[in-house]
C-alpha atoms as one frame of an Amber mdcrd trajectory, in Angstrom:
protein
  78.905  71.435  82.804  76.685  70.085  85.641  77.098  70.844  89.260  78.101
  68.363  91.021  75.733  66.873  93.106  77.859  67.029  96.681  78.412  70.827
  96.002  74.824  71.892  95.434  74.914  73.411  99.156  77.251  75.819  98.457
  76.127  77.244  95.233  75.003  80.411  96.026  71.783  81.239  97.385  71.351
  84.911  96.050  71.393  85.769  92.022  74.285  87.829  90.950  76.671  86.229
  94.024  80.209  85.085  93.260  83.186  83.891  95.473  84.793  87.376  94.418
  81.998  88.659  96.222  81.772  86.945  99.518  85.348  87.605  99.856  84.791
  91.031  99.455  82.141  90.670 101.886  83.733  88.885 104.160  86.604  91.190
 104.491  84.368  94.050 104.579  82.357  93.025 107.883  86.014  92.016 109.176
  86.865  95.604 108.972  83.626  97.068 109.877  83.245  94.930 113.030  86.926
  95.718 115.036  86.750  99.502 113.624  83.207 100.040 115.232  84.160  98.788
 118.014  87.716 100.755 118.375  85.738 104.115 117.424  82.899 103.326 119.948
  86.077 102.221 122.667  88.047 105.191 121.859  84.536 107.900 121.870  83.104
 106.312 125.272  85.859 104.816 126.897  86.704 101.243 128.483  84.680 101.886
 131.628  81.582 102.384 129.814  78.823 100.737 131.992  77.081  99.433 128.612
  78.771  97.201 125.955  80.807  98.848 123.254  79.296  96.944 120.641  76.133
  95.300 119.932  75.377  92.193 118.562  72.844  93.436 115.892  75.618  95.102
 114.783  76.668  91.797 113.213  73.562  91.037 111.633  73.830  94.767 110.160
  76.704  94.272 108.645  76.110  90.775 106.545  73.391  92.851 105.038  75.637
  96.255 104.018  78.427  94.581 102.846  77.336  91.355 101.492  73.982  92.992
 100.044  74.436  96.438  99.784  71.983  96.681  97.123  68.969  94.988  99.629
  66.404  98.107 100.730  67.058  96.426 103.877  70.618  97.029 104.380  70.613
 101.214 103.093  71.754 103.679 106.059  68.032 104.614 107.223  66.904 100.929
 107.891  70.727 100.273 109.489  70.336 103.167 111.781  66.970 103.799 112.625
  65.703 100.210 112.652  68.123  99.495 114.776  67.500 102.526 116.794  63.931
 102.541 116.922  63.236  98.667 117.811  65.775  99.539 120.735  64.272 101.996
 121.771  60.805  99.689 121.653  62.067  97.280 123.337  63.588  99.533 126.188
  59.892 101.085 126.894  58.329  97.670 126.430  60.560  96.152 129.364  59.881
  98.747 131.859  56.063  98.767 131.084  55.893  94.889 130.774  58.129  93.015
 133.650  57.515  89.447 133.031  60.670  88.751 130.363  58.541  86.086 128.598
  55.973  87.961 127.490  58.365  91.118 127.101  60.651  89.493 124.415  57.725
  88.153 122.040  55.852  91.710 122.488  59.330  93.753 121.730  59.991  92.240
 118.803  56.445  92.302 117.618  55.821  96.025 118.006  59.544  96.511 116.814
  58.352  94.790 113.317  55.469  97.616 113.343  57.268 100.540 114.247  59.986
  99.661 111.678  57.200  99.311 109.166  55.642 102.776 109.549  59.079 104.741
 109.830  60.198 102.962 106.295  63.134 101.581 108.446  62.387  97.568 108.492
  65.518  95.938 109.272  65.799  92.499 110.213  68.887  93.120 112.911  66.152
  95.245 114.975  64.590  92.455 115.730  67.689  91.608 118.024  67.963  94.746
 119.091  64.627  95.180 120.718  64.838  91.315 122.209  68.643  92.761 123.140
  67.252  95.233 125.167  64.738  92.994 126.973  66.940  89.916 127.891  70.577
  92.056 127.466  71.050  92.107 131.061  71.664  94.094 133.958  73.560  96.708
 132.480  71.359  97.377 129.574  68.472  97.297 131.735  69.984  99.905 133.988
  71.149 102.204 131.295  66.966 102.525 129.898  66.779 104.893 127.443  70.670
 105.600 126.696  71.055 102.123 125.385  69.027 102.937 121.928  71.704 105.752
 121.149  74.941 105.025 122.941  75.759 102.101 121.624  73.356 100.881 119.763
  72.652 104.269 117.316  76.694 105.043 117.398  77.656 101.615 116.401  75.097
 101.498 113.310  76.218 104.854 112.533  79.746 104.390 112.239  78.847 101.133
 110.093  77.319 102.943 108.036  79.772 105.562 107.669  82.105 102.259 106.840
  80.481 100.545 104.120  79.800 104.148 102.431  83.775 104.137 102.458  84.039
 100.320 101.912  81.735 100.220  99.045  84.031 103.177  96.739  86.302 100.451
  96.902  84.178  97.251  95.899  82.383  99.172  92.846  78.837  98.727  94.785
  77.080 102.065  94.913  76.050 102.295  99.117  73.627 104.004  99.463  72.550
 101.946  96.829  71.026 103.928  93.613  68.697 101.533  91.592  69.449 100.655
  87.800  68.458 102.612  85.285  65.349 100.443  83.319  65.376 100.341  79.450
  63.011 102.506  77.333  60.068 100.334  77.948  58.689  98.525  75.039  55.442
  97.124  74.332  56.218  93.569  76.432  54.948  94.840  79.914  53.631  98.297
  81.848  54.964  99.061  84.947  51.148  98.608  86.307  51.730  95.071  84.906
  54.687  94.674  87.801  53.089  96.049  90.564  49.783  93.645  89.749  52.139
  90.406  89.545  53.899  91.697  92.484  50.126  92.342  93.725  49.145  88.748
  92.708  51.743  86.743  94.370  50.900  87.754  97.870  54.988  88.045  98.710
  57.550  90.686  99.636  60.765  90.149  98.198  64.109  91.888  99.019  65.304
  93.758  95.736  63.942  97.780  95.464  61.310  97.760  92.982  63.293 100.336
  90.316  66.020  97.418  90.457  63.084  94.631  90.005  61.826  96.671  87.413
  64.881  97.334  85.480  66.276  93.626  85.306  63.001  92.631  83.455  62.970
  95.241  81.181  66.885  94.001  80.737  66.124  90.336  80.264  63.343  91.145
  78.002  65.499  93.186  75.676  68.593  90.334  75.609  65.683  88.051  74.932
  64.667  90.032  72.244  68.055  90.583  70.816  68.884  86.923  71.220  65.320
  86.135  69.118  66.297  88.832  66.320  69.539  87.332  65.426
């Protein structure tokens, strides 16, 4: 049966999503989000000159636990892109004073330094603009502020969804599909010159890409034989 028209909005945007699984989600980052926070209050204490909790931290954790299969959301990109672009931005606002130029240059090296260390993650973005406009106290603290918060709190999320995930039958760190014996459809080379072709990066591990052709391909092939 059709869609209804009104509800086309909130149909889900990403394949393989289901209400089961934004619940899950949602409850997920609900835990996440006050236990980081309690650890991080109960390790440093309530006079900690910094905050306890970032907000990248937030942005982290829509990614691990409502797409803990993106290469973007796996424990390297959580901790050290969030580590790394902090720690970008916190050398990029003591070398460049003026805030507007600061924020735009932060973020843009943050992109490129997250690129070569195989650690892109789009909350590191914030945290290297965090660490630029953030504030007295983060400006003050200079180099802690990469590690204490901002590399405790992405570590202890981590730690989190690795438990979390046992639970919603998600493997995190995520572990791509197995592909089908290959048949004599498509190569491998075949996917990396589409993927070539196409001039776009998309956010699915290319084992996983791999393996859900090879899957459709043999259901289409099943469905074709009957």
């Amino acid at each position: 049966m059709a869609e209804p028209k009104q509800f086309k909005f909130f149909s889900p945007i990403l394949a393989g999503a289901s209400l089961d699984e934004r619940l899950w989600a949602c409850f997920g980052a609900l835990l996440a989000i006050c236990v980081t926070g309690s650890i991080s209050a109960f390790l440093l204490g309530h006079g900690f000159l910094l905050p306890l909790i970032v907000a990248p931290i937030g942005a982290s954790a829509v990614l691990v636990f409502a797409v803990p299969a993106s290469p973007l959301a796996q424990p390297w990109p959580v901790i050290g892109g969030n580590t790394i672009s902090a720690l970008v931005g916190v050398a990029t606002v003591q070398l460049v004073p003026d805030p507007l130029y600061a924020t735009g240059i932060a973020v843009c090296l943050a992109i490129l330094a997250m690129s070569f260390t195989r650690s892109l993650h789009p909350p590191g973005g914030a945290a290297a603009l965090t660490a630029v406009i953030g504030g007295a106290a983060i400006r003050d603290g200079g180099f802690v502020f990469p590690f204490v918060p901002v590399a405790l709190n992405s570590i202890i999320l981590v730690g989190l969804g690795f438990m979390f995930h046992k639970f919603s039958q998600h493997s995190y760190p995520h572990k791509p599909v197995k592909a089908p014996t290959p048949s004599l459809g498509f190569t491998s080379q075949d996917i990396d010159g589409a993927l070539a072709d196409m001039h776009e990066t998309f956010d699915i591990d290319r084992g996983d890409l791999e393996a859900l052709l090879r899957l459709i391909e043999q259901r289409a092939a099943q469905r074709t034989t009957k």
